[in-house]
Short mmCIF file of C-alpha atoms and ligand atoms in Angstrom, two decimals:
data_model
loop_
_atom_site.label_atom_id
_atom_site.label_comp_id
_atom_site.label_asym_id
_atom_site.label_seq_id
_atom_site.Cartn_x
_atom_site.Cartn_y
_atom_site.Cartn_z
CA MET A 16 16.27 -21.69 -10.64
CA ALA A 17 13.40 -22.58 -8.49
CA GLY A 18 14.05 -19.26 -6.09
CA LEU A 19 14.54 -17.03 -9.20
CA ALA A 20 11.04 -18.65 -10.64
CA THR A 21 9.09 -17.97 -7.49
CA SER A 22 10.42 -14.50 -6.80
CA TYR A 23 9.54 -14.00 -10.54
CA PHE A 24 5.99 -15.43 -10.15
CA VAL A 25 5.41 -13.14 -7.12
CA ALA A 26 6.59 -9.94 -8.77
CA MET A 27 4.30 -10.61 -11.78
CA VAL A 28 1.33 -11.51 -9.81
CA MET A 29 1.41 -9.20 -6.79
CA THR A 30 3.29 -6.00 -8.02
CA ILE A 31 3.44 -4.22 -11.32
CA ARG A 32 7.22 -4.46 -11.25
CA GLU A 33 9.75 -6.43 -13.08
CA SER A 34 11.35 -9.45 -11.40
CA PRO A 35 14.18 -8.18 -8.77
CA VAL A 36 16.77 -9.70 -11.18
CA VAL A 37 15.88 -6.62 -13.56
CA ALA A 38 15.97 -4.21 -10.27
CA VAL A 39 19.57 -5.48 -10.13
CA ALA A 40 20.34 -4.97 -13.75
CA GLU A 41 18.88 -1.12 -13.21
CA LEU A 42 20.92 -0.55 -10.09
CA VAL A 43 24.12 -1.89 -12.30
CA ILE A 44 23.16 0.68 -15.05
CA ARG A 45 22.57 3.37 -12.48
CA LEU A 46 25.99 2.85 -10.80
CA THR A 47 27.98 2.40 -14.09
CA PRO A 48 29.57 5.58 -15.45
CA GLY A 49 27.43 7.52 -18.18
CA ALA A 50 29.98 7.29 -20.78
CA LEU A 51 30.25 3.48 -20.48
CA VAL A 52 26.49 3.13 -20.65
CA GLU A 53 26.34 5.21 -23.51
CA ARG A 54 28.95 2.91 -25.27
CA ALA A 55 27.19 -0.03 -24.34
CA ILE A 56 23.94 1.16 -25.82
CA ARG A 57 25.99 2.26 -29.08
CA VAL A 58 27.11 -1.43 -29.47
CA LEU A 59 24.15 -3.29 -28.02
CA GLY A 60 21.04 -0.80 -29.33
CA HIS A 61 18.41 -0.75 -26.70
CA HIS A 62 18.92 -4.53 -25.82
CA ASP A 63 21.43 -3.22 -23.27
CA LYS A 64 19.21 -4.17 -20.43
CA THR A 65 18.35 -7.57 -21.79
CA PHE A 66 22.05 -8.24 -22.25
CA LEU A 67 22.59 -7.29 -18.73
CA VAL A 68 19.84 -9.46 -17.36
CA ILE A 69 21.48 -12.45 -19.44
CA VAL A 70 24.83 -11.75 -17.86
CA LEU A 71 23.46 -11.33 -14.53
CA LEU A 72 21.88 -14.54 -14.78
CA VAL A 73 25.00 -16.35 -15.74
CA ILE A 74 26.85 -14.90 -13.10
CA LEU A 75 24.10 -16.33 -10.86
CA GLY A 76 24.29 -19.68 -12.31
CA LEU A 77 28.02 -19.85 -11.35
CA LEU A 78 27.22 -18.52 -7.98
CA PHE A 79 24.24 -21.29 -7.77
CA ALA A 80 26.73 -23.88 -8.59
CA TRP A 81 29.54 -22.65 -6.09
CA ALA A 82 26.93 -22.96 -3.51
CA GLY A 83 26.12 -26.19 -4.47
CA ARG A 84 29.86 -27.42 -4.14
CA LEU A 85 29.57 -25.66 -0.75
CA ALA A 86 26.69 -27.74 0.32
CA ARG A 87 28.38 -30.90 -0.05
CA ARG A 88 30.11 -30.15 3.50
CA SER A 89 28.05 -27.63 5.09
CA TRP A 90 24.64 -26.30 5.26
CA TRP A 91 24.96 -23.05 6.15
CA LYS A 92 27.80 -21.99 3.69
CA PRO A 93 25.56 -22.02 0.72
CA LEU A 94 22.87 -20.31 2.72
CA THR A 95 25.14 -17.33 3.25
CA VAL A 96 25.72 -17.11 -0.47
CA PHE A 97 21.81 -16.85 -1.05
CA ALA A 98 21.35 -14.56 1.91
CA ALA A 99 24.09 -12.21 -0.16
CA ILE A 100 22.45 -12.51 -3.23
CA ALA A 101 18.96 -11.72 -1.43
CA GLY A 102 20.35 -8.76 0.37
CA LEU A 103 21.68 -7.47 -3.02
CA GLY A 104 18.17 -7.76 -4.38
CA LEU A 105 16.93 -6.03 -1.31
CA VAL A 106 19.25 -3.17 -1.87
CA ALA A 107 18.28 -2.81 -5.49
CA ILE A 108 14.56 -2.81 -4.54
CA ALA A 109 15.02 -0.08 -1.99
CA VAL A 110 16.62 2.24 -4.16
CA GLN A 111 14.24 2.10 -7.16
CA TYR A 112 11.53 4.55 -7.91
CA ASP A 113 8.80 4.70 -5.16
CA PRO A 114 9.58 1.38 -3.38
CA GLN A 115 6.54 -0.32 -1.68
CA LEU A 116 6.72 -2.80 1.13
CA THR A 117 5.20 -5.45 -1.34
CA ASP A 118 8.13 -5.01 -3.52
CA VAL A 119 10.30 -6.91 -0.82
CA LEU A 120 7.94 -9.96 -1.08
CA PRO A 121 9.54 -11.50 -4.28
CA ILE A 122 12.72 -11.34 -2.41
CA LEU A 123 11.50 -13.25 0.41
CA VAL A 124 9.65 -15.70 -1.38
CA GLY A 125 12.86 -16.48 -3.36
CA PHE A 126 15.08 -16.74 -0.62
CA VAL A 127 12.62 -19.11 1.36
CA THR A 128 12.49 -21.23 -1.96
CA TRP A 129 16.32 -21.34 -1.97
CA VAL A 130 16.39 -22.57 1.47
CA VAL A 131 13.81 -25.37 1.17
CA CYS A 132 15.17 -26.58 -1.96
CA LEU A 133 18.63 -26.65 -1.07
CA SER A 134 17.87 -28.58 1.97
CA VAL A 135 15.48 -31.15 0.36
CA LEU A 136 18.03 -31.75 -2.47
CA THR A 137 21.13 -31.88 -0.39
CA ASP A 138 20.54 -33.24 3.14
CA ALA A 139 20.60 -36.93 1.88
CA LEU A 140 23.60 -36.11 -0.15
CA ARG A 141 25.49 -34.51 2.70
CA SER A 142 25.09 -37.47 5.24
CA GLU A 143 26.44 -39.77 2.17
CA GLU A 144 29.53 -37.42 2.27
CA ARG A 145 29.87 -37.68 6.02
CA ARG A 146 29.48 -41.53 5.63
CA ALA A 147 32.46 -41.69 2.94
CA ALA A 148 34.57 -39.46 5.25
CA ARG A 149 33.90 -41.59 8.28
CA ALA A 150 34.93 -44.79 5.99
CA ALA A 151 37.84 -43.34 4.85
CA ALA A 152 38.86 -42.10 8.18
CA ALA A 153 38.55 -45.59 9.76
CA ASP A 154 40.45 -47.32 6.66
CA PRO A 155 43.99 -45.53 6.46
CA GLY A 156 44.44 -47.51 3.33
CA ASP A 157 41.57 -45.88 1.20
CA PRO A 158 42.86 -43.13 -1.04
CA GLY A 159 40.11 -40.65 0.63
CA ASP A 160 38.52 -40.13 -2.40
CA PRO A 161 34.69 -39.16 -1.86
CA VAL A 162 33.02 -42.45 -2.37
CA GLU A 163 30.11 -42.57 -4.81
CA PRO A 164 26.86 -41.40 -3.30
CA ARG A 165 24.66 -44.53 -2.68
CA ARG A 166 22.10 -44.99 -5.50
CA PRO A 167 19.04 -44.22 -3.67
CA ALA A 168 20.55 -40.98 -2.63
CA ARG A 169 21.75 -40.02 -6.07
CA ARG A 170 18.62 -41.12 -7.85
CA GLY A 171 16.52 -38.97 -5.31
CA PHE A 172 18.64 -36.04 -5.97
CA LEU A 173 18.51 -36.27 -9.81
CA LEU A 174 14.36 -36.81 -9.42
CA GLY A 175 14.19 -34.10 -7.05
CA ALA A 176 16.22 -31.59 -9.24
CA GLY A 177 14.39 -32.60 -12.24
CA LEU A 178 10.85 -32.12 -10.88
CA MET A 179 12.10 -28.58 -9.47
CA ALA A 180 13.42 -27.61 -12.75
CA VAL A 181 10.05 -28.39 -14.11
CA ALA A 182 7.97 -26.95 -11.64
CA SER A 183 10.27 -23.62 -12.01
CA VAL A 184 9.55 -23.29 -15.61
CA GLY A 185 5.96 -23.96 -14.93
CA VAL A 186 5.60 -21.33 -12.14
CA ALA A 187 7.71 -18.78 -14.29
CA VAL A 188 5.35 -19.22 -17.28
CA LEU A 189 2.24 -19.17 -15.37
CA GLY A 190 3.65 -15.82 -13.56
CA ARG A 191 4.27 -14.36 -17.01
CA VAL A 192 0.77 -15.23 -18.29
CA LEU A 193 -1.01 -13.70 -15.11
CA GLY A 194 1.06 -10.90 -14.56
CA GLN A 195 0.39 -9.83 -18.13
CA GLY A 196 -3.18 -9.06 -17.40
CA ARG A 197 -2.29 -6.79 -14.35
CA ARG A 198 0.42 -5.10 -16.33
CA HIS A 199 -2.27 -4.54 -19.43
CA VAL A 200 -4.66 -3.03 -16.76
CA GLU A 201 -2.01 -0.82 -15.46
CA GLU A 202 -1.09 0.20 -19.19
CA THR A 203 -4.69 0.87 -19.77
CA ARG A 204 -4.99 2.81 -16.60
CA ARG A 205 -1.96 4.95 -17.45
CA LEU A 206 -3.41 5.82 -20.91
CA LEU A 207 -6.91 6.75 -19.86
CA ARG A 208 -7.93 10.39 -20.52
CA LEU A 209 -10.83 11.37 -18.36
CA PRO A 210 -12.84 14.01 -19.80
CA GLY A 211 -13.80 16.57 -17.34
CA VAL A 212 -11.67 15.62 -14.57
CA SER A 213 -9.36 18.35 -13.43
CA GLU A 214 -6.15 18.44 -11.58
CA PRO A 215 -5.86 21.64 -9.48
CA ASP A 216 -2.90 22.69 -7.48
CA ALA A 217 -3.73 22.84 -3.46
CA PRO A 218 -5.91 26.12 -3.15
CA SER A 219 -4.14 29.20 -2.05
CA GLY A 220 -3.87 29.73 1.94
CA VAL A 221 -4.46 26.07 2.84
CA SER A 222 -0.91 25.72 3.88
CA VAL A 223 0.79 27.36 6.93
CA GLY A 224 3.93 27.15 5.37
CA LEU A 225 5.90 25.27 8.01
CA GLU A 226 8.32 22.72 7.06
CA GLY A 227 7.50 19.35 8.66
CA VAL A 228 3.63 19.78 8.50
CA THR A 229 1.95 17.22 6.51
CA PRO A 230 1.40 18.44 2.87
CA TRP A 231 -2.41 19.76 2.90
CA ARG A 232 -2.81 17.58 -0.62
CA THR A 233 -1.35 14.11 -0.41
CA PRO A 234 0.14 12.72 -3.43
CA ASN A 235 -1.12 9.56 -4.47
CA ASP A 236 2.09 7.66 -4.26
CA SER A 237 2.15 8.65 -0.46
CA PHE A 238 -1.49 8.11 0.38
CA TYR A 239 -2.02 5.37 2.99
CA LEU A 240 -3.12 2.06 1.95
CA ILE A 241 -5.40 -0.27 3.62
CA HIS A 242 -7.08 -3.41 2.21
CA THR A 243 -7.87 -6.96 3.24
CA ALA A 244 -6.94 -8.63 -0.35
CA LEU A 245 -3.62 -9.97 -0.48
CA ILE A 246 -3.40 -9.21 -4.48
CA PRO A 247 -5.37 -6.06 -5.21
CA PRO A 248 -7.63 -6.66 -8.06
CA ALA A 249 -6.86 -5.68 -11.48
CA ILE A 250 -9.99 -4.89 -13.40
CA GLU A 251 -10.12 -3.66 -16.93
CA PRO A 252 -12.39 -0.73 -17.24
CA LYS A 253 -14.16 -2.29 -20.10
CA ASP A 254 -14.97 -5.54 -17.75
CA TRP A 255 -16.23 -3.52 -14.99
CA GLN A 256 -19.72 -3.14 -13.84
CA LEU A 257 -21.76 -1.70 -10.78
CA ARG A 258 -25.19 -3.30 -10.33
CA ILE A 259 -27.39 -1.38 -8.12
CA HIS A 260 -30.27 -3.64 -6.78
CA GLY A 261 -32.28 -4.75 -3.68
CA MET A 262 -34.93 -2.28 -2.17
CA VAL A 263 -35.07 0.08 -5.35
CA ASP A 264 -37.68 0.40 -8.09
CA ARG A 265 -35.38 -0.39 -10.93
CA GLU A 266 -32.20 -2.40 -11.00
CA VAL A 267 -29.30 -0.13 -12.34
CA VAL A 268 -26.35 -1.56 -13.91
CA LEU A 269 -23.59 1.09 -14.66
CA THR A 270 -20.43 0.40 -16.92
CA TYR A 271 -17.22 2.49 -16.91
CA ALA A 272 -18.36 4.23 -20.19
CA ASP A 273 -21.60 5.45 -18.38
CA LEU A 274 -19.52 6.94 -15.73
CA MET A 275 -17.15 8.49 -18.06
CA ALA A 276 -20.05 10.17 -19.88
CA ARG A 277 -21.58 11.90 -16.92
CA ARG A 278 -20.13 15.20 -15.95
CA PRO A 279 -17.81 14.52 -13.00
CA THR A 280 -18.67 15.92 -9.52
CA GLU A 281 -15.26 17.11 -7.89
CA ALA A 282 -14.04 17.70 -4.59
CA TRP A 283 -11.23 17.86 -1.98
CA VAL A 284 -11.96 15.36 0.77
CA THR A 285 -9.95 13.65 3.42
CA LEU A 286 -10.14 10.06 3.84
CA ASN A 287 -9.76 8.54 7.36
CA CYS A 288 -9.06 5.10 8.51
CA VAL A 289 -10.73 4.14 11.58
CA SER A 290 -7.74 2.36 12.72
CA ASN A 291 -5.83 5.52 13.08
CA PRO A 292 -4.72 5.92 16.45
CA VAL A 293 -4.39 9.74 18.07
CA GLY A 294 -1.66 11.26 16.22
CA GLY A 295 -1.39 8.38 13.64
CA LEU A 296 -0.82 8.50 9.75
CA LEU A 297 -3.74 6.82 8.07
CA ILE A 298 -5.30 9.85 6.63
CA GLY A 299 -4.68 11.57 3.47
CA ASN A 300 -6.26 14.55 1.59
CA ALA A 301 -7.04 14.41 -2.17
CA TRP A 302 -9.19 15.94 -5.07
CA TRP A 303 -11.47 13.23 -5.92
CA SER A 304 -13.47 13.19 -9.21
CA GLY A 305 -16.55 10.85 -9.87
CA VAL A 306 -20.13 10.70 -10.13
CA ARG A 307 -22.52 11.57 -7.37
CA ALA A 308 -23.92 8.45 -5.81
CA ALA A 309 -27.29 10.35 -4.75
CA ASP A 310 -27.98 10.91 -8.44
CA LEU A 311 -27.51 7.08 -9.22
CA LEU A 312 -29.68 6.18 -6.14
CA ARG A 313 -32.44 8.52 -7.16
CA GLU A 314 -32.35 6.72 -10.79
CA ALA A 315 -32.86 3.51 -9.38
CA GLY A 316 -35.40 4.66 -7.09
CA VAL A 317 -34.75 3.76 -3.28
CA GLN A 318 -37.73 2.14 -1.59
CA ASP A 319 -39.30 3.16 1.76
CA GLY A 320 -37.68 1.38 4.80
CA ALA A 321 -34.20 1.24 3.66
CA ASP A 322 -31.41 2.53 5.42
CA ALA A 323 -28.22 1.06 4.27
CA VAL A 324 -26.27 0.14 1.12
CA LEU A 325 -24.49 -2.90 1.14
CA GLN A 326 -21.21 -2.43 -0.81
CA THR A 327 -19.28 -5.38 -2.52
CA SER A 328 -16.01 -5.22 -3.86
CA ASP A 329 -14.69 -7.25 -6.46
CA ASP A 330 -12.27 -8.83 -3.97
CA GLY A 331 -15.29 -10.11 -2.18
CA TRP A 332 -14.78 -7.64 0.85
CA THR A 333 -18.05 -5.65 2.09
CA CYS A 334 -19.24 -2.78 3.77
CA GLY A 335 -22.66 -1.34 4.89
CA THR A 336 -22.90 2.25 4.37
CA PRO A 337 -25.43 4.31 5.83
CA LEU A 338 -28.03 5.41 3.02
CA ALA A 339 -28.58 8.92 4.23
CA ALA A 340 -24.72 9.89 3.80
CA LEU A 341 -24.95 8.34 0.20
CA THR A 342 -28.10 10.91 -0.58
CA ASP A 343 -27.69 13.86 1.31
CA ASP A 344 -25.89 16.72 0.07
CA ARG A 345 -22.37 15.86 1.09
CA ASP A 346 -21.72 14.59 -2.50
CA ALA A 347 -20.85 11.16 -1.72
CA MET A 348 -19.39 9.73 -4.89
CA LEU A 349 -18.09 6.80 -7.11
CA ALA A 350 -14.80 7.88 -7.54
CA ILE A 351 -12.83 7.41 -11.01
CA ALA A 352 -10.07 9.79 -10.08
CA MET A 353 -7.69 10.98 -7.27
CA ASN A 354 -5.87 14.08 -7.77
CA GLY A 355 -6.61 14.29 -11.50
CA GLN A 356 -5.08 10.94 -12.41
CA ALA A 357 -7.48 7.84 -12.89
CA LEU A 358 -7.25 5.90 -9.42
CA PRO A 359 -4.13 3.74 -8.86
CA ILE A 360 -4.88 0.09 -8.94
CA ASP A 361 -4.10 -0.25 -5.25
CA HIS A 362 -6.65 2.68 -4.47
CA GLY A 363 -9.63 0.91 -6.22
CA PHE A 364 -9.00 1.24 -9.97
CA PRO A 365 -11.34 1.59 -12.11
CA VAL A 366 -13.87 2.77 -9.24
CA ARG A 367 -14.18 3.12 -5.76
CA THR A 368 -16.92 4.75 -3.35
CA LEU A 369 -15.98 7.95 -1.16
CA VAL A 370 -18.36 9.44 1.47
CA PRO A 371 -17.29 12.38 3.06
CA GLY A 372 -17.19 12.26 6.88
CA LEU A 373 -17.48 8.35 7.22
CA TYR A 374 -14.38 6.18 8.13
CA GLY A 375 -13.24 4.05 5.02
CA TYR A 376 -14.27 0.57 6.40
CA VAL A 377 -17.89 1.60 6.31
CA SER A 378 -17.83 3.41 3.23
CA ALA A 379 -14.80 3.79 0.87
CA CYS A 380 -15.31 0.37 -0.98
CA LYS A 381 -12.54 0.09 -3.46
CA TRP A 382 -12.97 -1.99 -6.61
CA VAL A 383 -16.64 -1.75 -5.95
CA VAL A 384 -19.04 -4.00 -8.14
CA ASP A 385 -22.32 -4.27 -6.15
CA TRP A 386 -24.59 -2.02 -4.18
CA GLU A 387 -27.34 -3.69 -2.56
CA VAL A 388 -30.03 -1.19 -1.09
CA SER A 389 -31.17 -2.73 2.34
CA ARG A 390 -31.56 -2.27 5.91
CA PHE A 391 -28.67 -2.65 8.59
CA GLU A 392 -30.81 -5.17 10.46
CA ASP A 393 -30.61 -7.48 7.35
CA ILE A 394 -26.99 -7.39 6.42
CA SER A 395 -23.76 -7.87 7.89
CA ALA A 396 -20.29 -6.70 6.40
CA TYR A 397 -16.53 -7.54 6.89
CA TRP A 398 -15.46 -5.28 9.62
CA THR A 399 -18.84 -5.29 11.30
CA GLN A 400 -18.78 -8.87 11.69
CA ARG A 401 -15.62 -8.39 13.51
CA GLY A 402 -16.77 -6.09 16.03
CA TRP A 403 -16.55 -2.57 14.54
CA GLY A 404 -19.22 -0.24 14.78
CA GLU A 405 -21.93 0.04 12.31
CA LEU A 406 -22.12 3.72 11.49
CA GLY A 407 -18.63 5.01 11.47
CA PRO A 408 -18.69 8.72 11.57
CA VAL A 409 -15.37 10.32 11.74
CA LYS A 410 -14.31 11.59 15.00
CA MET A 411 -13.02 15.05 15.22
CA SER A 412 -8.99 14.97 16.22
CA SER A 413 -6.12 17.08 15.56
CA ARG A 414 -2.32 16.22 15.24
CA ILE A 415 0.92 17.65 15.98
CA ASP A 416 3.43 17.58 13.13
CA VAL A 417 6.21 19.96 14.28
CA PRO A 418 8.08 19.21 16.61
CA ARG A 419 8.16 15.30 16.30
CA ARG A 420 8.64 13.18 19.21
CA ASP A 421 11.73 13.50 21.14
CA ASP A 422 13.08 16.33 18.99
CA GLU A 423 15.88 18.46 20.38
CA PHE A 424 16.20 22.15 19.15
CA ASP A 425 17.61 25.18 20.74
CA ALA A 426 15.43 26.98 23.52
CA GLY A 427 13.77 30.34 22.25
CA GLU A 428 10.95 31.18 19.67
CA LYS A 429 9.82 28.03 18.10
CA ARG A 430 7.06 27.42 15.37
CA ILE A 431 5.01 24.26 15.86
CA GLY A 432 2.07 23.22 13.64
CA GLY A 433 0.13 20.15 12.41
CA VAL A 434 -3.45 19.35 11.14
CA ALA A 435 -6.97 19.00 12.33
CA TRP A 436 -9.95 17.63 11.09
CA ALA A 437 -13.79 17.39 11.98
CA GLN A 438 -14.86 15.91 8.66
CA HIS A 439 -18.15 17.28 7.31
CA THR A 440 -18.50 19.59 10.30
CA GLY A 441 -15.57 21.99 10.03
CA ILE A 442 -12.96 23.25 12.39
CA SER A 443 -13.28 26.43 14.16
CA ALA A 444 -10.35 26.45 16.58
CA VAL A 445 -7.16 24.54 17.26
CA GLU A 446 -5.66 25.06 20.61
CA VAL A 447 -2.28 24.11 22.12
CA SER A 448 -1.18 23.56 25.83
CA LEU A 449 2.65 23.43 26.61
CA ASP A 450 3.50 21.65 29.88
CA GLY A 451 -0.12 21.40 31.05
CA GLY A 452 -0.50 25.44 31.09
CA ALA A 453 -3.50 27.24 29.50
CA TRP A 454 -4.80 26.56 26.30
CA GLN A 455 -3.46 28.87 23.55
CA THR A 456 -5.30 29.60 20.13
CA THR A 457 -3.32 28.90 17.05
CA GLU A 458 -3.47 30.25 13.39
CA LEU A 459 -5.46 28.10 11.02
CA GLY A 460 -4.93 27.71 7.36
CA ASN A 461 -7.68 28.47 4.91
CA ALA A 462 -10.37 25.85 5.35
CA GLU A 463 -11.17 25.17 1.75
CA THR A 464 -14.17 22.85 2.61
CA ILE A 465 -15.53 21.21 5.71
CA ASP A 466 -14.65 17.65 4.42
CA SER A 467 -10.87 18.35 4.45
CA TRP A 468 -8.51 18.72 7.16
CA VAL A 469 -6.94 22.23 8.05
CA GLN A 470 -3.34 22.95 9.11
CA TRP A 471 -2.55 24.94 12.21
CA SER A 472 0.75 26.60 13.68
CA THR A 473 1.81 29.23 16.07
CA THR A 474 4.90 30.23 17.55
CA LEU A 475 5.85 29.74 21.51
CA THR A 476 8.58 30.74 23.47
CA ILE A 477 10.08 27.43 24.87
CA GLU A 478 12.65 27.48 27.71
CA LYS A 479 15.63 25.03 28.04
CA GLY A 480 14.60 21.71 29.21
CA ASP A 481 11.87 18.75 28.61
CA HIS A 482 8.57 19.61 27.47
CA LEU A 483 5.13 18.15 26.51
CA LEU A 484 3.07 19.70 23.95
CA ARG A 485 -0.75 18.87 23.61
CA VAL A 486 -3.35 19.92 20.85
CA ARG A 487 -6.92 19.84 20.94
CA ALA A 488 -9.48 20.98 18.15
CA THR A 489 -12.96 22.68 18.25
CA ASP A 490 -15.57 22.09 15.64
CA SER A 491 -17.81 24.59 13.84
CA THR A 492 -20.57 23.68 16.37
CA GLY A 493 -18.58 24.63 19.38
CA LEU A 494 -17.83 21.27 20.46
CA VAL A 495 -14.42 20.77 22.00
CA GLN A 496 -12.36 17.75 21.20
CA THR A 497 -12.54 15.21 24.35
CA GLY A 498 -9.36 14.22 26.12
CA ALA A 499 -11.10 10.95 27.10
CA GLU A 500 -8.74 8.19 25.56
CA ALA A 501 -10.55 5.61 23.58
CA ASP A 502 -8.95 2.89 21.58
CA VAL A 503 -9.59 2.58 17.72
CA LEU A 504 -12.09 -0.53 18.33
CA PRO A 505 -14.87 -0.23 17.86
CA ASP A 506 -15.60 3.05 16.30
CA GLY A 507 -12.20 5.36 16.09
CA ALA A 508 -9.71 6.67 18.60
CA THR A 509 -10.19 9.70 20.82
CA GLY A 510 -7.74 11.74 23.28
CA TRP A 511 -5.46 14.55 22.79
CA HIS A 512 -2.18 13.92 20.78
CA GLU A 513 0.98 14.96 22.80
CA VAL A 514 4.42 15.35 21.93
CA HIS A 515 7.52 15.01 24.11
CA PHE A 516 10.39 17.03 23.03
CA ASN A 517 13.69 18.80 24.31
CA ALA A 518 15.08 22.44 24.17
CA VAL A 519 18.79 22.94 24.91
N1 MTE B 21 -12.12 -3.65 -1.51
C1 MTE B 21 -11.74 -3.09 -0.32
N2 MTE B 21 -11.97 -1.61 -0.11
C2 MTE B 21 -11.77 -0.96 1.04
C3 MTE B 21 -10.80 -1.75 1.95
C4 MTE B 21 -10.85 -3.24 1.97
O1 MTE B 21 -10.11 -3.75 2.81
N3 MTE B 21 -11.06 -3.53 0.68
N4 MTE B 21 -10.64 -1.11 3.04
C5 MTE B 21 -11.31 0.05 3.70
C6 MTE B 21 -10.45 0.89 4.56
S1 MTE B 21 -10.67 0.31 6.00
C7 MTE B 21 -10.01 2.10 4.35
S2 MTE B 21 -9.53 3.08 5.47
C8 MTE B 21 -9.98 2.46 3.09
C9 MTE B 21 -8.53 3.04 2.72
O2 MTE B 21 -8.39 3.51 1.40
P1 MTE B 21 -6.90 3.48 0.70
O3 MTE B 21 -6.38 2.28 0.70
O4 MTE B 21 -7.39 4.19 -0.91
O5 MTE B 21 -6.37 4.84 1.57
O6 MTE B 21 -10.26 1.78 1.88
C10 MTE B 21 -11.73 0.79 2.37
N5 MTE B 21 -11.97 0.11 1.21
MO1 MO B 22 -9.71 1.63 7.61
#
């Protein structure tokens, strides 16, 4: 019970999913022949899932009882039973729609709870059993029935089990109460209609049409996620406010309704993480809709001498953003939508900041609630306190998506491709070099804006054997991407992405 309760708690509080037991019920429904499911629905109406969950709980209860009996003689046999149950839960979670890494947490926490509670409750009893067995072996006249455990051990067990039962109910009820807020926010988010927010398809010509090259537009559910908060804040739009204060003439307080009432500014923008290694995947491109930061700051009246805005998230995370990047013509925004949908909770619902050309850690504050106009010398922010650079402009880079590392394919003509970005400057060329040979130009997909990545591709004739492919970009000012390797710390990686592959 305790393990079910803690896993339910974690699922309720940290995710927007049901408990793992429900995932197993859904798996059972999926694996049941359609005709049988239909008949069950006819008999049970729409309580079929509830019914199935109750059946599962009864089965679990029997398995737990059996594991408890096994615990009399062995510590590892019951653990195997629990591990098998947890394994089933993992399978059920892995096959559900859009599984996330955090969805595994309820299972882990539940399993650890089982291990700990089982050992706390049964260790003393097991040594009693062994004592009784020894006594029986020493005295052949003894009928061999297990002796009643000594009273302290028994009393301890009953007390422990009782406490755990009470705590389990408490944990489950608490999870339900806390989880409801989060689910309500998700429901509100799903039903939001945002006036003026559009949902365009990727513009024509941006794709080079090569399978294996990352899609030009990154869908919300596969967009990379980075945040320090263990549990992303769930904020009702009606409770959200942004306070703009500090070195301003007039303090401004904005509500979500205020943002919705303004005509949104919209743009394709690529978001980069400073921790993205050369060739890495911590980058995505989306259609963002929101309100121009420059307009808001003008309304507040920024005072002379200010050069930074200290942004604070509802979760306490902070970042210092260069004021110039928020007020120049790049249309930095308070974003409310991503690819035409209200921001997903994990991506900062209801409101986050988005600044083309700056790494996320200095600019893209999710669940943003406070802007303090200030000076860099007077502020310190989450990552800059930890040794990361203050300004955080995105460095030009390029990546090979096809072929993948250690791919093997037939020698001959081979189409290759990938992506490149020089955010807020623009890419003018992408070149590749095979086995250290001369740099050859590639064809670029349409560059819809200088703030998004571009796709590149070309066809190479490849001979049998091992090969090394390198890529480098040139930006619109003529600057060629450096091959000098730098680590992601303190302000972003540099170097050429290279891929080994084999032609047969
Ligand atoms: N509140 C908050 N906002 C944050 C962060 C964070 O840890 N907390 N991480 C930042 C970093 S380092 C990046 S790269 C981007 C990632 O945004 P995404 O998770 O929507 O892709 O968010 C930024 N905004
Ligand atoms: Mo990041």
